[in-house]
Amino acid sequence: SVGEVVMRLPGVAPITQDEGLNFAIQVRGMPGNLNTVTMDGQRMPSIGTNRALELHTVSATLYEQMEMIKGLTPDASADSLGGNLNLKTRSTLNMKEKRRVNFSATVRAAPPFTEQIPLREEHRYHPLFTVTYQEVFSILGGDRNLGVQVNARYSENAIGGVIVNRNFQSTTSSPAFVWDYSVRNNFNNRKQMNANVKTEYRLSDNSKFTVNTLFNHNIERMRR
């Protein structure tokens, strides 16, 4: 995810959930809701009621570069006290070849010899597919002036574990008796589907028009 990558920059610290998700970042000590996230300079919307964009829901494979601006600059919006993370998509017009197709397929597995909770036993294997298509065309008398790219990704990332709670008697004497004890199995399979279609048209050496669409779907339907 984007959060896993950007947390490695100096001056950036991850905000991590109990399950290990880096869902937001701190820039120069500022909380995550005081940072902004943009894609090619355009503000990305947040999810739910939190002002901070949940970075674990965005795949890093959709972007070519990540640009971190710490603090305010004269040309930036004043709604970010921490920093601005700008996600830059690939530009097909910068390719040397005419067409490029990349495809990858991976399987995440919990080996049969490992011990898992019952819910995880039923779901040991999870796929990860990524495909990218890019091509440059020459139209309206121009030379390599139209670029089209399509990115698609499907991912499943499952976790499973046991959470044990023991609540002891509130006393300084010994022994302190256990008044509440619980064991809970936790299983969560995060499914992410991302699609990106970007069209670029170079009118002249100084003018370029871009239409960029992004579909990002992150669901945790198997939360138990």
Coordinates of N, CA and C in Angstrom, one line a residue:
S1 N 0.8 -1.2 0.0 CA 0.0 0.0 0.0 C 0.9 1.2 0.0
V2 N 0.2 2.4 -0.2 CA 0.9 3.7 -0.2 C 1.5 3.9 1.2
G3 N 0.8 3.5 2.2 CA 1.3 3.8 3.6 C 2.6 3.0 3.9
E4 N 2.7 1.8 3.3 CA 3.9 1.0 3.5 C 5.1 1.6 2.9
V5 N 4.9 2.3 1.8 CA 6.1 2.9 1.1 C 6.5 4.3 1.7
V6 N 5.5 5.1 1.9 CA 5.8 6.5 2.3 C 6.4 6.6 3.8
M7 N 6.1 5.5 4.6 CA 6.5 5.5 6.0 C 8.1 5.4 6.1
R8 N 8.7 5.1 5.0 CA 10.2 4.9 5.0 C 10.9 6.2 4.6
L9 N 10.2 7.3 4.4 CA 10.8 8.6 4.2 C 11.2 9.2 5.5
P10 N 12.3 9.9 5.5 CA 12.8 10.6 6.7 C 11.7 11.7 7.2
G11 N 11.5 11.8 8.5 CA 10.6 12.7 9.0 C 9.1 12.2 8.9
V12 N 8.9 11.0 8.5 CA 7.6 10.4 8.4 C 7.5 9.2 9.3
A13 N 6.4 9.1 10.1 CA 6.2 8.0 10.9 C 4.8 7.4 10.7
P14 N 4.7 6.1 10.7 CA 3.4 5.4 10.4 C 2.5 5.5 11.6
I15 N 1.2 5.6 11.4 CA 0.2 5.4 12.4 C -0.4 4.0 12.1
T16 N -0.2 3.1 13.0 CA -0.4 1.7 12.8 C -1.6 1.2 13.7
Q17 N -2.5 0.4 13.1 CA -3.5 -0.3 13.8 C -3.0 -1.5 14.5
D18 N -3.9 -2.2 15.3 CA -3.5 -3.4 16.0 C -3.2 -4.5 15.1
E19 N -3.7 -4.5 13.9 CA -3.5 -5.6 12.9 C -2.2 -5.3 12.1
G20 N -1.5 -4.2 12.3 CA -0.3 -3.9 11.6 C -0.5 -3.1 10.4
L21 N -1.7 -2.5 10.2 CA -2.0 -1.7 9.0 C -1.4 -0.3 9.2
N22 N -0.7 0.2 8.3 CA -0.2 1.6 8.3 C -1.2 2.5 7.6
F23 N -2.3 2.8 8.3 CA -3.4 3.5 7.6 C -3.3 5.0 7.5
A24 N -2.3 5.6 8.2 CA -2.1 7.0 8.1 C -0.6 7.3 8.5
I25 N -0.2 8.5 8.3 CA 1.2 8.9 8.6 C 1.2 10.2 9.4
Q26 N 2.3 10.3 10.1 CA 2.6 11.6 10.8 C 3.8 12.2 10.1
V27 N 3.6 13.5 9.8 CA 4.7 14.3 9.2 C 5.1 15.4 10.2
R28 N 6.4 15.4 10.5 CA 7.0 16.3 11.5 C 6.2 16.3 12.8
G29 N 5.7 15.1 13.2 CA 4.9 15.0 14.4 C 3.5 15.4 14.4
M30 N 3.0 15.9 13.2 CA 1.6 16.2 13.1 C 0.7 15.0 12.9
P31 N -0.5 15.0 13.5 CA -1.3 13.8 13.3 C -1.8 13.6 11.8
G32 N -2.3 12.4 11.5 CA -2.6 12.1 10.1 C -3.7 13.0 9.5
N33 N -4.6 13.5 10.3 CA -5.7 14.3 9.8 C -5.3 15.7 9.5
L34 N -4.0 16.1 9.7 CA -3.5 17.4 9.4 C -2.6 17.4 8.1
N35 N -2.6 16.2 7.4 CA -1.9 16.1 6.2 C -2.9 15.9 5.0
T36 N -2.5 16.3 3.8 CA -3.3 16.1 2.6 C -2.7 15.1 1.7
V37 N -3.5 14.5 0.9 CA -3.1 13.5 -0.1 C -3.7 13.9 -1.5
T38 N -2.8 14.1 -2.5 CA -3.3 14.4 -3.8 C -2.8 13.4 -4.8
M39 N -3.5 13.3 -5.9 CA -3.1 12.5 -7.1 C -2.9 13.4 -8.3
D40 N -1.6 13.5 -8.7 CA -1.3 14.4 -9.8 C -1.7 15.9 -9.5
G41 N -1.6 16.2 -8.2 CA -1.9 17.6 -7.8 C -3.3 17.8 -7.4
Q42 N -4.2 16.8 -7.6 CA -5.6 17.0 -7.3 C -6.0 16.3 -6.0
R43 N -6.7 16.9 -5.1 CA -7.0 16.4 -3.8 C -7.8 15.1 -3.9
M44 N -7.4 14.1 -3.1 CA -8.1 12.8 -3.1 C -9.1 12.9 -1.9
P45 N -10.3 12.3 -2.0 CA -11.3 12.4 -1.0 C -10.9 11.4 0.1
S46 N -11.4 11.7 1.3 CA -11.2 10.7 2.4 C -12.3 9.7 2.4
I47 N -12.2 8.7 3.3 CA -13.2 7.7 3.4 C -13.9 7.7 4.8
G48 N -15.2 7.7 4.8 CA -15.9 7.7 6.1 C -15.9 9.1 6.7
T49 N -15.8 9.1 8.0 CA -15.9 10.4 8.8 C -14.6 10.9 9.2
N50 N -13.5 10.2 8.8 CA -12.1 10.7 9.2 C -11.6 11.6 8.1
R51 N -11.0 12.7 8.4 CA -10.5 13.6 7.4 C -9.2 13.1 6.7
A52 N -8.5 12.2 7.4 CA -7.3 11.6 6.9 C -7.7 10.5 5.9
L53 N -7.0 10.5 4.7 CA -7.2 9.4 3.8 C -6.5 8.2 4.3
E54 N -7.3 7.0 4.3 CA -6.7 5.8 4.8 C -5.8 5.2 3.7
L55 N -4.5 5.3 3.9 CA -3.5 5.0 2.9 C -3.4 3.5 2.6
H56 N -3.9 2.7 3.6 CA -3.8 1.2 3.3 C -4.8 0.8 2.3
T57 N -5.8 1.6 1.9 CA -6.7 1.3 0.9 C -6.3 1.6 -0.5
V58 N -5.1 2.2 -0.6 CA -4.7 2.7 -1.9 C -3.4 1.9 -2.3
S59 N -3.4 1.3 -3.5 CA -2.3 0.4 -3.9 C -1.2 1.3 -4.5
A60 N 0.1 1.0 -4.0 CA 1.2 1.7 -4.5 C 1.6 1.4 -6.0
T61 N 1.1 0.3 -6.5 CA 1.4 -0.2 -7.9 C 0.8 0.7 -8.9
L62 N -0.2 1.6 -8.5 CA -0.8 2.5 -9.5 C 0.0 3.7 -9.8
Y63 N 1.1 3.9 -9.1 CA 1.8 5.2 -9.2 C 3.2 5.0 -9.5
E64 N 3.8 6.0 -10.2 CA 5.2 5.9 -10.6 C 6.1 6.6 -9.5
Q65 N 5.6 7.6 -8.9 CA 6.4 8.4 -7.9 C 5.5 8.8 -6.8
M66 N 6.1 9.0 -5.6 CA 5.4 9.6 -4.5 C 6.3 10.8 -4.0
E67 N 5.6 12.0 -4.0 CA 6.3 13.2 -3.6 C 5.8 13.7 -2.3
M68 N 6.7 13.9 -1.3 CA 6.3 14.4 0.0 C 6.8 15.8 0.1
I69 N 5.9 16.7 0.4 CA 6.2 18.1 0.7 C 5.9 18.4 2.2
K70 N 6.9 18.7 2.9 CA 6.8 18.9 4.4 C 6.5 20.4 4.7
G71 N 5.4 20.7 5.2 CA 5.1 22.1 5.5 C 4.5 22.8 4.4
L72 N 4.2 24.1 4.5 CA 3.5 24.8 3.5 C 4.4 25.5 2.6
T73 N 4.1 25.6 1.3 CA 4.8 26.4 0.3 C 3.8 27.4 -0.2
P74 N 4.3 28.5 -0.8 CA 3.4 29.6 -1.3 C 2.3 29.1 -2.3
D75 N 2.6 28.1 -3.1 CA 1.7 27.7 -4.1 C 0.8 26.6 -3.6
A76 N 0.9 26.1 -2.4 CA 0.1 25.0 -1.9 C -1.1 25.5 -1.1
S77 N -2.1 24.6 -1.0 CA -3.3 25.0 -0.2 C -2.9 25.1 1.3
A78 N -3.6 25.9 2.0 CA -3.3 26.2 3.4 C -4.0 25.2 4.4
D79 N -4.6 24.1 3.9 CA -5.4 23.2 4.7 C -4.5 22.0 5.2
S80 N -3.2 22.1 5.1 CA -2.3 21.1 5.5 C -1.2 21.7 6.4
L81 N -1.3 21.3 7.7 CA -0.3 21.8 8.6 C 0.9 20.9 8.7
G82 N 0.7 19.6 8.4 CA 1.8 18.6 8.4 C 2.6 18.6 7.1
G83 N 1.9 18.1 6.1 CA 2.6 17.9 4.8 C 1.6 17.5 3.8
N84 N 2.1 17.4 2.6 CA 1.3 17.0 1.4 C 2.0 15.9 0.7
L85 N 1.2 14.8 0.5 CA 1.7 13.6 -0.2 C 1.1 13.6 -1.6
N86 N 1.9 13.8 -2.6 CA 1.4 13.8 -4.0 C 1.7 12.5 -4.7
L87 N 0.7 11.8 -5.1 CA 0.9 10.5 -5.8 C 0.9 10.8 -7.3
K88 N 2.0 10.5 -8.0 CA 2.1 10.7 -9.4 C 1.9 9.5 -10.3
T89 N 0.9 9.5 -11.2 CA 0.7 8.4 -12.0 C 1.7 8.4 -13.2
R90 N 1.8 7.2 -13.8 CA 2.7 7.1 -14.9 C 2.3 7.9 -16.2
S91 N 3.2 8.3 -16.9 CA 2.9 9.0 -18.2 C 3.3 8.1 -19.4
T92 N 2.3 7.7 -20.2 CA 2.6 6.9 -21.3 C 3.4 7.6 -22.4
L93 N 3.3 8.9 -22.5 CA 4.0 9.7 -23.5 C 5.5 9.7 -23.3
N94 N 5.9 9.3 -22.1 CA 7.4 9.3 -21.8 C 8.0 7.9 -22.2
M95 N 7.2 7.0 -22.7 CA 7.8 5.7 -23.1 C 8.6 5.8 -24.4
K96 N 9.6 5.0 -24.5 CA 10.4 4.9 -25.8 C 9.8 4.0 -26.7
E97 N 9.2 2.9 -26.2 CA 8.6 1.9 -27.1 C 7.1 2.3 -27.4
K98 N 6.5 1.6 -28.3 CA 5.1 2.0 -28.7 C 4.1 1.3 -27.8
R99 N 4.4 0.1 -27.3 CA 3.4 -0.6 -26.5 C 4.1 -1.3 -25.4
R100 N 3.5 -1.4 -24.2 CA 4.1 -2.1 -23.1 C 3.0 -2.8 -22.3
V101 N 3.1 -4.1 -22.0 CA 2.2 -4.8 -21.2 C 2.9 -5.5 -20.1
N102 N 2.5 -5.3 -18.9 CA 3.1 -6.0 -17.7 C 2.0 -6.8 -17.0
F103 N 2.4 -8.0 -16.6 CA 1.4 -8.8 -15.9 C 2.2 -9.6 -14.8
S104 N 1.5 -9.7 -13.6 CA 2.1 -10.5 -12.5 C 1.0 -11.2 -11.8
A105 N 1.3 -12.4 -11.3 CA 0.4 -13.2 -10.6 C 1.1 -13.8 -9.4
T106 N 0.5 -13.7 -8.2 CA 1.2 -14.1 -7.0 C 0.1 -14.8 -6.1
V107 N 0.5 -15.7 -5.3 CA -0.3 -16.3 -4.3 C 0.3 -16.2 -2.9
R108 N -0.5 -15.6 -2.0 CA -0.1 -15.6 -0.6 C -0.6 -16.9 0.0
A109 N 0.3 -17.5 0.8 CA -0.1 -18.8 1.3 C 0.3 -19.0 2.8
A110 N -0.5 -19.6 3.5 CA -0.2 -20.1 4.9 C 0.1 -21.6 4.8
P111 N 1.3 -22.0 4.8 CA 1.7 -23.4 4.5 C 0.9 -24.4 5.4
P112 N 0.6 -25.6 4.9 CA -0.2 -26.6 5.6 C 0.4 -27.0 6.9
F113 N 1.8 -26.9 7.1 CA 2.4 -27.3 8.3 C 2.3 -26.2 9.4
T114 N 1.8 -25.1 9.1 CA 1.6 -24.0 10.1 C 0.3 -24.1 10.8
E115 N 0.3 -23.8 12.1 CA -1.0 -23.8 12.9 C -1.8 -22.5 12.7
Q116 N -3.0 -22.7 12.4 CA -3.9 -21.5 12.1 C -5.2 -21.7 12.9
I117 N -5.9 -20.6 13.1 CA -7.2 -20.6 13.8 C -8.2 -21.3 12.8
P118 N -9.3 -21.8 13.3 CA -10.2 -22.6 12.4 C -10.7 -21.7 11.2
L119 N -11.0 -20.5 11.4 CA -11.4 -19.7 10.2 C -10.3 -19.5 9.2
R120 N -9.1 -19.4 9.6 CA -7.9 -19.3 8.7 C -7.6 -20.6 8.0
E121 N -7.9 -21.7 8.7 CA -7.7 -23.0 8.1 C -8.4 -23.2 6.8
E122 N -9.6 -22.6 6.7 CA -10.5 -22.7 5.5 C -10.0 -21.8 4.4
H123 N -9.2 -20.8 4.7 CA -8.7 -19.9 3.7 C -7.2 -19.7 3.8
R124 N -6.4 -20.6 3.3 CA -5.0 -20.5 3.4 C -4.3 -19.9 2.2
Y125 N -5.0 -19.8 1.0 CA -4.4 -19.3 -0.2 C -5.2 -18.1 -0.7
H126 N -4.4 -17.0 -1.1 CA -5.0 -15.8 -1.5 C -4.3 -15.2 -2.7
P127 N -5.0 -14.8 -3.8 CA -4.3 -14.4 -5.0 C -4.0 -12.9 -5.0
L128 N -3.1 -12.5 -5.9 CA -2.7 -11.1 -6.1 C -2.4 -11.0 -7.6
F129 N -3.2 -10.3 -8.3 CA -3.0 -10.1 -9.8 C -2.8 -8.6 -10.1
T130 N -1.9 -8.3 -11.0 CA -1.7 -7.0 -11.4 C -1.4 -7.0 -12.9
V131 N -2.1 -6.1 -13.7 CA -1.9 -6.0 -15.1 C -1.8 -4.5 -15.5
T132 N -0.9 -4.2 -16.4 CA -0.7 -2.8 -16.9 C -0.6 -2.8 -18.4
Y133 N -1.4 -2.0 -19.1 CA -1.3 -1.9 -20.6 C -1.1 -0.4 -20.9
Q134 N 0.0 -0.1 -21.7 CA 0.3 1.2 -22.1 C 0.6 1.2 -23.6
E135 N 0.1 2.2 -24.3 CA 0.4 2.3 -25.8 C 0.3 3.8 -26.2
V136 N 1.2 4.1 -27.2 CA 1.3 5.5 -27.7 C 0.8 5.4 -29.2
F137 N 0.0 6.4 -29.5 CA -0.6 6.5 -30.9 C -0.2 7.9 -31.5
S138 N -0.3 7.9 -32.8 CA -0.1 9.2 -33.5 C -1.4 9.5 -34.3
I139 N -2.0 10.6 -33.9 CA -3.3 11.0 -34.5 C -3.2 12.5 -34.9
L140 N -4.2 12.8 -35.8 CA -4.4 14.2 -36.2 C -3.1 14.8 -36.8
G141 N -2.3 14.0 -37.4 CA -1.1 14.5 -38.0 C 0.1 14.7 -37.1
G142 N -0.1 14.3 -35.8 CA 1.0 14.4 -34.9 C 1.8 13.2 -34.8
D143 N 2.9 13.2 -34.0 CA 3.8 12.1 -33.8 C 3.8 11.7 -32.4
R144 N 3.3 10.5 -32.1 CA 3.3 10.0 -30.7 C 2.7 11.0 -29.7
N145 N 1.5 11.5 -30.1 CA 0.9 12.5 -29.3 C -0.3 12.1 -28.5
L146 N -0.7 10.8 -28.5 CA -1.8 10.3 -27.7 C -1.3 9.1 -26.9
G147 N -1.4 9.1 -25.6 CA -1.0 8.0 -24.8 C -2.2 7.4 -24.0
V148 N -2.4 6.1 -24.0 CA -3.5 5.5 -23.3 C -2.9 4.4 -22.4
Q149 N -3.3 4.3 -21.1 CA -2.9 3.3 -20.2 C -4.0 2.8 -19.4
V150 N -4.0 1.5 -19.0 CA -5.0 0.9 -18.2 C -4.3 0.0 -17.1
N151 N -4.6 0.3 -15.9 CA -4.0 -0.5 -14.8 C -5.1 -1.2 -14.0
A152 N -4.9 -2.4 -13.7 CA -5.9 -3.2 -12.9 C -5.2 -4.0 -11.9
R153 N -5.8 -4.2 -10.7 CA -5.2 -5.0 -9.7 C -6.3 -5.6 -8.8
Y154 N -6.0 -6.8 -8.4 CA -6.9 -7.5 -7.4 C -6.0 -8.2 -6.4
S155 N -6.4 -8.0 -5.1 CA -5.5 -8.5 -4.0 C -6.4 -9.0 -2.9
E156 N -5.9 -10.0 -2.3 CA -6.5 -10.5 -1.0 C -5.3 -10.7 0.0
N157 N -5.6 -10.1 1.2 CA -4.5 -10.1 2.2 C -5.2 -10.5 3.5
A158 N -5.0 -11.8 3.9 CA -5.7 -12.3 5.1 C -4.8 -12.3 6.3
I159 N -5.4 -12.1 7.5 CA -4.7 -12.3 8.7 C -5.5 -13.1 9.6
G160 N -4.9 -13.8 10.6 CA -5.6 -14.6 11.6 C -4.8 -14.7 12.8
G161 N -5.5 -14.7 14.0 CA -4.7 -14.8 15.2 C -5.7 -15.0 16.4
V162 N -5.1 -15.1 17.5 CA -5.9 -15.3 18.8 C -5.6 -14.2 19.7
I163 N -6.7 -13.6 20.3 CA -6.6 -12.5 21.2 C -7.1 -13.0 22.6
V164 N -6.2 -12.9 23.6 CA -6.6 -13.4 24.9 C -6.6 -12.2 25.9
N165 N -7.7 -12.0 26.6 CA -7.8 -10.9 27.5 C -8.0 -11.5 28.9
R166 N -7.2 -10.9 29.9 CA -7.3 -11.3 31.3 C -7.4 -10.0 32.1
N167 N -8.5 -9.8 32.8 CA -8.7 -8.6 33.6 C -8.6 -9.1 35.1
F168 N -7.6 -8.4 35.8 CA -7.3 -8.8 37.1 C -8.0 -7.9 38.1
Q169 N -8.1 -8.3 39.3 CA -8.6 -7.5 40.4 C -7.8 -6.3 40.6
S170 N -8.5 -5.1 40.8 CA -7.8 -3.9 41.0 C -7.3 -3.7 42.5
T171 N -6.1 -4.2 42.7 CA -5.6 -4.2 44.0 C -4.0 -4.3 44.0
T172 N -3.4 -3.8 45.0 CA -1.9 -4.0 45.1 C -1.5 -5.2 45.9
S173 N -2.4 -5.9 46.5 CA -2.1 -7.1 47.3 C -1.9 -8.3 46.3
S174 N -1.3 -9.3 46.8 CA -1.1 -10.5 46.1 C -1.7 -11.7 46.8
P175 N -2.4 -12.6 46.1 CA -2.6 -12.5 44.6 C -3.8 -11.6 44.2
A176 N -3.7 -11.2 43.0 CA -4.9 -10.4 42.4 C -5.7 -11.4 41.5
F177 N -6.9 -11.6 41.9 CA -7.8 -12.6 41.2 C -8.2 -12.2 39.8
V178 N -8.3 -13.1 39.0 CA -8.9 -12.9 37.6 C -10.4 -12.8 37.7
W179 N -11.0 -11.7 37.3 CA -12.4 -11.6 37.3 C -13.1 -11.7 35.9
D180 N -12.2 -11.6 34.9 CA -12.8 -11.8 33.5 C -11.7 -12.4 32.6
Y181 N -12.1 -13.3 31.8 CA -11.2 -14.0 30.9 C -11.9 -14.3 29.6
S182 N -11.2 -14.0 28.5 CA -11.9 -14.3 27.2 C -10.8 -14.6 26.2
V183 N -11.2 -15.5 25.2 CA -10.3 -15.9 24.1 C -11.1 -15.6 22.8
R184 N -10.5 -14.9 21.9 CA -11.3 -14.5 20.7 C -10.4 -14.8 19.5
N185 N -11.0 -15.5 18.5 CA -10.3 -15.8 17.2 C -10.6 -14.6 16.3
N186 N -9.5 -14.1 15.7 CA -9.7 -12.9 14.8 C -9.2 -13.3 13.4
F187 N -10.1 -13.2 12.4 CA -9.8 -13.5 11.0 C -10.4 -12.3 10.1
N188 N -9.5 -11.8 9.3 CA -9.9 -10.8 8.4 C -9.2 -10.9 7.0
N189 N -10.0 -11.0 6.0 CA -9.5 -11.1 4.6 C -9.8 -9.8 3.9
R190 N -8.8 -9.0 3.7 CA -9.0 -7.7 3.0 C -8.9 -7.9 1.5
K191 N -10.0 -7.5 0.8 CA -10.0 -7.6 -0.7 C -9.9 -6.2 -1.2
Q192 N -9.0 -6.0 -2.2 CA -8.8 -4.7 -2.8 C -8.9 -4.9 -4.3
M193 N -9.7 -4.0 -4.9 CA -9.8 -4.0 -6.4 C -9.5 -2.6 -6.8
N194 N -8.5 -2.4 -7.7 CA -8.1 -1.1 -8.2 C -8.1 -1.1 -9.7
A195 N -8.6 0.0 -10.3 CA -8.6 0.2 -11.7 C -8.3 1.6 -12.0
N196 N -7.4 1.8 -13.0 CA -7.0 3.2 -13.4 C -6.9 3.3 -14.9
V197 N -7.6 4.3 -15.5 CA -7.5 4.5 -16.9 C -7.1 6.0 -17.1
K198 N -6.0 6.2 -17.9 CA -5.4 7.5 -18.1 C -5.2 7.7 -19.6
T199 N -5.7 8.8 -20.1 CA -5.5 9.2 -21.5 C -4.8 10.6 -21.5
E200 N -3.7 10.7 -22.3 CA -3.0 11.9 -22.4 C -2.9 12.3 -23.9
Y201 N -3.1 13.6 -24.2 CA -3.0 14.1 -25.5 C -2.1 15.3 -25.5
R202 N -1.0 15.2 -26.3 CA -0.1 16.4 -26.4 C -0.5 17.2 -27.6
L203 N -1.0 18.4 -27.4 CA -1.4 19.3 -28.5 C -0.2 20.0 -29.1
S204 N 0.8 20.4 -28.2 CA 2.0 21.0 -28.7 C 3.1 20.7 -27.6
D205 N 4.3 21.3 -27.8 CA 5.3 21.1 -26.8 C 5.0 21.7 -25.5
N206 N 4.1 22.7 -25.5 CA 3.7 23.4 -24.3 C 2.3 23.1 -23.7
S207 N 1.6 22.2 -24.4 CA 0.2 22.0 -24.0 C -0.1 20.5 -24.0
K208 N -0.6 20.0 -22.9 CA -1.0 18.6 -22.8 C -2.3 18.5 -22.0
F209 N -3.2 17.7 -22.5 CA -4.5 17.5 -21.9 C -4.6 16.0 -21.3
T210 N -5.1 15.9 -20.1 CA -5.1 14.6 -19.5 C -6.5 14.3 -18.9
V211 N -7.0 13.1 -19.1 CA -8.2 12.6 -18.4 C -7.8 11.4 -17.6
N212 N -7.9 11.4 -16.3 CA -7.5 10.3 -15.5 C -8.6 9.9 -14.6
T213 N -9.0 8.6 -14.6 CA -10.0 8.1 -13.8 C -9.5 7.0 -12.9
L214 N -10.0 6.9 -11.7 CA -9.5 5.9 -10.7 C -10.7 5.3 -10.0
F215 N -10.7 3.9 -9.9 CA -11.6 3.2 -9.1 C -10.9 2.4 -8.1
N216 N -11.3 2.6 -6.8 CA -10.6 2.0 -5.7 C -11.6 1.4 -4.8
H217 N -11.6 0.1 -4.6 CA -12.6 -0.6 -3.8 C -11.8 -1.5 -2.8
N218 N -12.1 -1.2 -1.5 CA -11.4 -1.9 -0.4 C -12.5 -2.4 0.5
I219 N -12.6 -3.7 0.6 CA -13.7 -4.3 1.4 C -13.1 -5.3 2.4
E220 N -13.7 -5.3 3.6 CA -13.3 -6.3 4.6 C -14.6 -7.1 5.0
R221 N -15.2 -7.8 4.0 CA -16.4 -8.5 4.2 C -16.3 -9.7 5.1
M222 N -15.2 -10.3 5.2 CA -15.0 -11.5 6.0 C -14.6 -11.2 7.5
R223 N -14.8 -9.9 7.9 CA -14.5 -9.6 9.3 C -15.4 -10.4 10.2
R224 N -14.8 -11.1 11.1 CA -15.5 -11.8 12.1 C -15.2 -11.3 13.5

